[in-house]
């Protein structure tokens, strides 16, 4: 409930005839469903299935509904993974997941509509984050100078082309 901030003399009055108190107040019901603002890690391409996902809601949530492991799911290539624990601090949930993937594929993380905010408003719909897991190692497509070359001048630049984008910090 919310009440307007006014002088106390403006909130109530006494009827001079009946001597009854008349109260002037406005009650506003919160019917706005909560939303999910973000997933961390964000949905997208990853090297492995996430084992911890931090979910930020638009408002504080009911701990009993959010920490219920049955209200979360993760499937990778149609195989269910186990939600091992869920903690909640205000509007931020930390979901821990067990399971791994031996091949590339798709992982779908789902938050169910059974979760509610502190006023009992449920998520408007099941919300998903899709993670594409890429287990395919990069390959070398071309290189200059070519393997087994001889008499290469010391000033020659070495060039390697990979099958996918590489993390520069991992190449020495």
XYZ file of N, CA and C in Angstrom:
516
model
N 0.848 -1.178 0.000
C 0.000 0.000 0.000
C 0.885 1.228 0.000
N 0.437 2.260 -0.663
C 1.166 3.518 -0.597
C 0.203 4.598 -0.154
N 0.702 5.489 0.652
C -0.113 6.571 1.157
C 0.539 7.886 0.785
N -0.283 8.859 0.407
C 0.296 10.142 0.045
C 0.940 10.799 1.259
N 1.981 11.564 1.033
C 2.633 12.297 2.111
C 1.989 13.675 2.172
N 1.244 13.877 3.251
C 0.581 15.163 3.454
C 0.559 15.463 4.947
N 0.156 16.646 5.283
C -0.024 16.977 6.699
C -1.118 16.088 7.262
N -0.983 15.703 8.530
C -1.983 14.823 9.142
C -3.376 15.445 9.116
N -3.490 16.755 9.173
C -4.807 17.392 9.135
C -5.471 17.227 7.772
N -4.654 16.941 6.705
C -5.221 16.726 5.376
C -5.663 15.279 5.174
N -5.164 14.358 5.987
C -5.476 12.942 5.813
C -6.822 12.543 6.414
N -7.255 13.232 7.411
C -8.533 12.871 8.014
C -9.243 14.126 8.517
N -10.538 13.963 8.710
C -11.341 15.045 9.282
C -12.453 14.411 10.108
N -13.029 15.185 10.985
C -14.127 14.695 11.826
C -15.416 15.376 11.370
N -16.399 14.519 11.066
C -17.700 15.044 10.650
C -18.324 15.746 11.844
N -18.668 17.039 11.702
C -19.186 17.792 12.850
C -20.538 17.280 13.358
N -21.315 16.623 12.526
C -22.632 16.152 12.951
C -22.546 14.768 13.575
N -21.910 13.822 12.862
C -21.870 12.437 13.352
C -20.674 12.169 14.251
N -19.702 13.049 14.235
C -18.462 12.894 14.995
C -17.641 11.674 14.542
N -17.923 11.194 13.331
C -17.151 10.081 12.770
C -15.932 10.632 12.048
N -14.867 9.830 12.064
C -13.621 10.231 11.412
C -13.691 9.828 9.945
N -13.377 10.761 9.104
C -13.318 10.503 7.676
C -11.841 10.498 7.279
N -11.380 9.383 6.681
C -9.977 9.248 6.292
C -9.874 9.364 4.775
N -8.936 10.166 4.338
C -8.691 10.354 2.914
C -7.352 9.707 2.568
N -7.411 8.556 1.877
C -6.168 7.904 1.474
C -6.383 7.192 0.142
N -5.290 6.908 -0.504
C -5.324 6.202 -1.779
C -4.500 4.925 -1.639
N -5.076 3.812 -2.031
C -4.374 2.538 -1.997
C -4.062 2.146 -3.435
N -2.798 1.853 -3.684
C -2.377 1.463 -5.019
C -1.864 0.034 -4.975
N -2.440 -0.824 -5.783
C -1.987 -2.209 -5.852
C -0.919 -2.343 -6.925
N 0.151 -3.058 -6.587
C 1.226 -3.319 -7.547
C 0.835 -4.552 -8.352
N 0.557 -4.364 -9.629
C 0.211 -5.492 -10.504
C 1.209 -5.637 -11.657
N 2.303 -4.914 -11.558
C 3.303 -4.959 -12.621
C 4.157 -6.207 -12.471
N 4.197 -7.060 -13.503
C 5.025 -8.265 -13.400
C 6.505 -7.916 -13.443
N 7.319 -8.666 -12.711
C 8.755 -8.435 -12.780
C 9.303 -8.911 -14.123
N 10.456 -8.391 -14.477
C 11.130 -8.824 -15.696
C 12.568 -9.200 -15.348
N 13.216 -9.865 -16.274
C 14.642 -10.152 -16.119
C 15.400 -9.109 -16.926
N 16.300 -8.407 -16.246
C 17.087 -7.359 -16.897
C 18.325 -7.921 -17.584
N 18.927 -8.952 -16.964
C 20.146 -9.490 -17.573
C 20.484 -10.879 -17.057
N 21.265 -11.580 -17.881
C 21.885 -12.850 -17.532
C 23.393 -12.622 -17.604
N 24.133 -13.185 -16.645
C 25.587 -13.116 -16.691
C 26.135 -14.513 -16.431
N 26.748 -15.146 -17.410
C 27.153 -14.590 -18.686
C 25.948 -14.335 -19.594
N 26.115 -13.367 -20.476
C 25.067 -13.048 -21.440
C 24.925 -14.208 -22.421
N 23.732 -14.362 -22.955
C 23.496 -15.395 -23.961
C 24.419 -15.157 -25.150
N 24.839 -16.236 -25.783
C 25.710 -16.103 -26.941
C 26.587 -17.329 -27.108
N 27.680 -17.155 -27.823
C 28.591 -18.258 -28.111
C 29.615 -18.367 -26.983
N 29.808 -19.604 -26.511
C 30.745 -19.854 -25.416
C 31.580 -21.090 -25.731
N 32.679 -21.252 -25.009
C 33.518 -22.425 -25.175
C 33.022 -23.629 -24.397
N 32.192 -23.391 -23.368
C 31.614 -24.486 -22.587
C 30.299 -24.012 -21.986
N 29.493 -24.974 -21.559
C 28.199 -24.633 -20.955
C 28.455 -23.913 -19.629
N 27.706 -22.838 -19.343
C 27.924 -22.128 -18.079
C 27.526 -22.996 -16.885
N 28.280 -22.887 -15.794
C 27.955 -23.621 -14.569
C 27.386 -22.705 -13.496
N 27.507 -21.406 -13.685
C 26.882 -20.421 -12.802
C 26.316 -19.318 -13.684
N 25.048 -18.991 -13.447
C 24.411 -17.893 -14.177
C 23.827 -16.941 -13.145
N 24.170 -15.662 -13.273
C 23.638 -14.637 -12.383
C 22.521 -13.924 -13.130
N 21.343 -13.903 -12.507
C 20.150 -13.329 -13.128
C 19.736 -12.088 -12.342
N 19.583 -10.963 -13.051
C 19.158 -9.720 -12.405
C 17.720 -9.424 -12.804
N 16.862 -9.336 -11.791
C 15.442 -9.028 -11.996
C 15.223 -7.520 -11.906
N 14.065 -7.067 -12.356
C 13.723 -5.641 -12.350
C 13.337 -5.134 -10.965
N 13.134 -6.038 -10.020
C 12.724 -5.643 -8.673
C 13.021 -6.783 -7.700
N 12.981 -6.526 -6.385
C 13.196 -7.610 -5.422
C 12.157 -8.719 -5.622
N 12.630 -9.951 -5.440
C 11.785 -11.115 -5.721
C 11.500 -11.902 -4.454
N 10.437 -12.733 -4.520
C 10.058 -13.606 -3.420
C 11.093 -14.727 -3.312
N 11.833 -14.794 -2.204
C 12.886 -15.800 -2.085
C 12.367 -17.238 -2.194
N 11.172 -17.500 -1.706
C 10.657 -18.872 -1.760
C 10.433 -19.344 -3.192
N 10.058 -18.440 -4.075
C 9.821 -18.861 -5.462
C 11.102 -18.871 -6.278
N 12.011 -17.947 -5.988
C 13.247 -17.867 -6.778
C 14.239 -18.958 -6.385
N 14.342 -19.279 -5.108
C 15.310 -20.291 -4.674
C 14.799 -21.720 -4.854
N 13.577 -21.871 -5.331
C 13.040 -23.199 -5.644
C 13.691 -23.677 -6.945
N 14.549 -24.687 -6.856
C 15.307 -25.160 -8.019
C 14.401 -25.632 -9.152
N 13.174 -26.047 -8.830
C 12.246 -26.515 -9.864
C 11.801 -25.382 -10.792
N 12.022 -24.132 -10.392
C 11.616 -22.985 -11.214
C 12.675 -22.562 -12.223
N 13.751 -23.339 -12.319
C 14.837 -23.077 -13.261
C 15.137 -24.356 -14.021
N 15.612 -24.225 -15.237
C 16.052 -25.417 -15.966
C 17.162 -25.059 -16.937
N 17.957 -26.077 -17.247
C 19.020 -25.932 -18.246
C 19.082 -27.245 -19.009
N 18.933 -27.141 -20.323
C 19.114 -28.314 -21.179
C 20.184 -27.987 -22.209
N 21.033 -28.978 -22.467
C 22.073 -28.830 -23.477
C 21.941 -29.997 -24.439
N 21.697 -29.666 -25.710
C 21.444 -30.701 -26.727
C 20.350 -31.649 -26.253
N 19.292 -31.083 -25.692
C 18.104 -31.791 -25.195
C 18.357 -32.629 -23.948
N 19.549 -32.553 -23.358
C 19.847 -33.291 -22.126
C 19.712 -32.339 -20.940
N 18.853 -32.695 -19.968
C 18.700 -31.820 -18.802
C 19.965 -31.795 -17.947
N 20.288 -30.626 -17.448
C 21.367 -30.462 -16.480
C 20.711 -30.182 -15.131
N 21.417 -30.463 -14.049
C 20.862 -30.318 -12.708
C 21.127 -28.928 -12.153
N 20.080 -28.301 -11.649
C 20.235 -27.036 -10.925
C 20.627 -27.453 -9.510
N 21.853 -27.136 -9.095
C 22.343 -27.613 -7.799
C 21.998 -26.675 -6.650
N 21.944 -25.368 -6.916
C 21.560 -24.418 -5.869
C 21.165 -23.095 -6.492
N 20.344 -22.367 -5.745
C 19.935 -21.022 -6.160
C 19.946 -20.154 -4.908
N 20.609 -19.006 -4.998
C 20.579 -18.041 -3.909
C 19.988 -16.742 -4.444
N 19.445 -15.946 -3.536
C 18.825 -14.680 -3.926
C 19.254 -13.598 -2.963
N 19.640 -12.456 -3.515
C 19.940 -11.277 -2.719
C 19.183 -10.117 -3.364
N 18.026 -9.795 -2.813
C 17.202 -8.713 -3.368
C 16.675 -9.054 -4.736
N 17.267 -8.459 -5.751
C 16.799 -8.689 -7.114
C 17.820 -9.465 -7.955
N 18.824 -10.066 -7.294
C 19.860 -10.804 -8.020
C 19.902 -12.254 -7.552
N 19.689 -13.164 -8.495
C 19.741 -14.596 -8.207
C 21.011 -15.184 -8.799
N 21.612 -16.119 -8.056
C 22.771 -16.862 -8.545
C 22.354 -18.318 -8.657
N 22.407 -18.837 -9.886
C 21.961 -20.199 -10.169
C 23.188 -21.039 -10.514
N 23.398 -22.114 -9.753
C 24.516 -23.026 -10.002
C 24.005 -24.279 -10.681
N 24.753 -24.734 -11.683
C 24.303 -25.824 -12.556
C 25.411 -26.863 -12.659
N 25.034 -28.150 -12.637
C 26.029 -29.194 -12.873
C 25.775 -29.813 -14.232
N 26.805 -30.427 -14.773
C 26.694 -31.054 -16.082
C 27.685 -30.436 -17.025
N 28.074 -31.184 -18.017
C 29.013 -30.668 -19.008
C 28.601 -31.175 -20.379
N 29.240 -30.625 -21.382
C 28.962 -31.027 -22.761
C 30.249 -31.524 -23.382
N 30.183 -32.668 -24.043
C 31.372 -33.182 -24.713
C 31.414 -32.766 -26.179
N 30.304 -32.244 -26.677
C 30.242 -31.817 -28.072
C 29.700 -30.396 -28.154
N 29.805 -29.814 -29.311
C 29.207 -28.490 -29.528
C 27.697 -28.630 -29.553
N 26.995 -27.539 -29.315
C 25.540 -27.588 -29.368
C 24.910 -26.385 -28.709
N 23.646 -26.537 -28.374
C 22.855 -25.446 -27.816
C 22.424 -25.766 -26.398
N 22.623 -24.804 -25.495
C 22.131 -24.896 -24.120
C 21.037 -23.847 -23.953
N 19.922 -24.262 -23.370
C 18.815 -23.345 -23.124
C 18.586 -23.260 -21.623
N 18.739 -22.056 -21.073
C 18.526 -21.787 -19.656
C 17.179 -21.090 -19.531
N 16.295 -21.611 -18.658
C 14.928 -21.089 -18.571
C 14.564 -20.711 -17.143
N 13.956 -19.531 -16.995
C 13.359 -19.078 -15.741
C 11.847 -19.184 -15.908
N 11.179 -19.909 -14.995
C 9.742 -20.172 -15.163
C 8.870 -19.044 -14.621
N 7.614 -19.084 -15.020
C 6.631 -18.083 -14.582
C 6.170 -18.322 -13.149
N 6.649 -19.370 -12.503
C 6.278 -19.631 -11.110
C 6.987 -18.682 -10.145
N 7.971 -17.950 -10.633
C 8.680 -16.997 -9.777
C 7.899 -15.693 -9.689
N 7.858 -15.132 -8.484
C 7.068 -13.920 -8.265
C 7.883 -12.860 -7.538
N 7.395 -11.625 -7.658
C 7.993 -10.544 -6.880
C 7.399 -10.573 -5.476
N 7.745 -9.608 -4.655
C 7.282 -9.600 -3.259
C 5.785 -9.344 -3.128
N 5.140 -8.856 -4.185
C 3.694 -8.614 -4.171
C 2.914 -9.776 -4.797
N 3.614 -10.826 -5.230
C 2.948 -11.990 -5.807
C 2.766 -11.944 -7.311
N 3.327 -10.944 -7.978
C 3.223 -10.850 -9.439
C 4.242 -11.786 -10.082
N 3.770 -12.656 -10.969
C 4.644 -13.629 -11.630
C 5.336 -13.014 -12.841
N 6.467 -13.621 -13.227
C 7.089 -13.237 -14.489
C 6.041 -13.349 -15.583
N 6.037 -12.423 -16.507
C 5.007 -12.388 -17.551
C 5.061 -13.606 -18.464
N 6.199 -14.225 -18.599
C 6.356 -15.412 -19.439
C 7.674 -16.069 -19.098
N 7.802 -17.332 -19.462
C 9.075 -18.012 -19.242
C 10.146 -17.286 -20.046
N 11.275 -17.059 -19.432
C 12.340 -16.288 -20.067
C 13.534 -17.208 -20.266
N 14.123 -17.146 -21.457
C 15.227 -18.036 -21.787
C 16.468 -17.266 -22.213
N 17.607 -17.888 -21.924
C 18.896 -17.437 -22.458
C 19.456 -18.626 -23.230
N 19.860 -18.393 -24.460
C 20.377 -19.453 -25.325
C 21.897 -19.296 -25.431
N 22.595 -20.375 -25.111
C 24.054 -20.386 -25.195
C 24.459 -21.384 -26.269
N 25.202 -20.915 -27.254
C 25.751 -21.785 -28.291
C 27.148 -22.186 -27.836
N 27.337 -23.479 -27.627
C 28.618 -23.969 -27.135
C 29.435 -24.475 -28.317
N 30.621 -23.891 -28.475
C 31.510 -24.245 -29.589
C 32.682 -25.050 -29.040
N 32.637 -26.357 -29.230
C 33.711 -27.240 -28.778
C 34.671 -27.596 -29.911
N 34.429 -27.053 -31.096
C 35.286 -27.362 -32.238
C 36.559 -26.537 -32.141
N 37.718 -27.185 -32.044
C 38.954 -26.399 -31.954
C 39.251 -25.706 -33.276
N 39.926 -24.567 -33.200
C 40.288 -23.879 -34.437
C 41.347 -24.692 -35.199
N 41.359 -24.486 -36.490
C 42.373 -25.137 -37.320
C 43.132 -24.061 -38.095
N 44.307 -24.438 -38.540
C 45.100 -23.530 -39.370
C 44.689 -23.749 -40.818
N 44.243 -22.680 -41.460
C 43.809 -22.753 -42.859
C 45.003 -22.527 -43.789
N 45.829 -21.553 -43.427
C 47.017 -21.301 -44.252
C 48.092 -20.678 -43.383
N 49.344 -20.766 -43.896
C 50.462 -20.144 -43.192
C 51.551 -19.793 -44.196
N 52.233 -18.708 -43.883
C 53.339 -18.249 -44.722
C 54.494 -17.910 -43.783
N 55.652 -18.395 -44.025
C 56.044 -19.327 -45.087
C 55.441 -20.708 -44.831
N 55.394 -21.490 -45.858
C 54.790 -22.824 -45.760
C 55.698 -23.752 -44.942
N 55.103 -24.825 -44.379
C 55.890 -25.768 -43.578
C 57.057 -26.341 -44.401
N 58.146 -26.599 -43.715
C 59.354 -27.199 -44.294
C 60.057 -26.287 -45.303
N 59.731 -24.999 -45.293
C 60.447 -24.054 -46.167
C 61.880 -23.916 -45.656
N 62.784 -23.664 -46.585
C 64.187 -23.489 -46.220
C 64.686 -22.149 -46.741
N 65.770 -21.706 -46.179
C 66.396 -20.452 -46.579
C 65.433 -19.257 -46.510
N 64.704 -19.170 -45.417
C 63.749 -18.067 -45.207
C 64.530 -16.888 -44.618
N 64.461 -15.717 -45.229
C 65.152 -14.552 -44.672
C 64.602 -14.216 -43.272
N 65.474 -13.749 -42.416
C 65.071 -13.413 -41.040
C 64.034 -12.292 -40.992
N 63.922 -11.505 -41.973
C 62.984 -10.372 -41.996
C 61.603 -10.764 -42.519
N 61.399 -12.041 -42.830
C 60.118 -12.502 -43.363
C 59.066 -12.502 -42.249
N 57.908 -11.942 -42.555
C 56.798 -11.973 -41.608
C 56.126 -13.332 -41.671
N 55.823 -13.883 -40.506
C 55.102 -15.149 -40.433
C 53.621 -14.807 -40.340
N 52.815 -15.423 -41.191
C 51.371 -15.185 -41.219
C 50.653 -16.516 -41.068
N 49.676 -16.548 -40.162
C 48.866 -17.748 -39.954
C 47.405 -17.332 -40.026
N 46.601 -18.063 -40.799
C 45.164 -17.817 -40.898
C 44.438 -18.986 -40.239
N 43.570 -18.666 -39.263
C 42.818 -19.684 -38.533
C 41.398 -19.800 -39.066
N 40.740 -20.882 -38.716
C 39.369 -21.155 -39.174
C 38.331 -20.322 -38.442
N 38.715 -19.671 -37.358
C 37.786 -18.832 -36.595
C 38.562 -17.749 -35.890
N 37.847 -16.743 -35.364
C 38.499 -15.665 -34.621
C 39.212 -16.247 -33.417
N 40.376 -15.684 -33.124
C 41.192 -16.170 -32.023
C 41.346 -15.074 -30.974
N 41.584 -15.493 -29.729
C 41.880 -14.575 -28.642
C 43.362 -14.218 -28.750
N 43.679 -12.961 -29.099
C 45.091 -12.586 -29.300
C 45.976 -12.868 -28.090
N 45.417 -12.807 -26.900
C 46.234 -13.014 -25.700
C 46.700 -14.468 -25.560
N 46.127 -15.373 -26.374
C 46.512 -16.786 -26.272
C 47.514 -17.190 -27.349
N 47.926 -16.233 -28.178
C 48.844 -16.542 -29.281
C 50.194 -15.895 -28.981
N 51.236 -16.736 -28.938
C 52.584 -16.183 -28.678
C 53.549 -16.625 -29.763
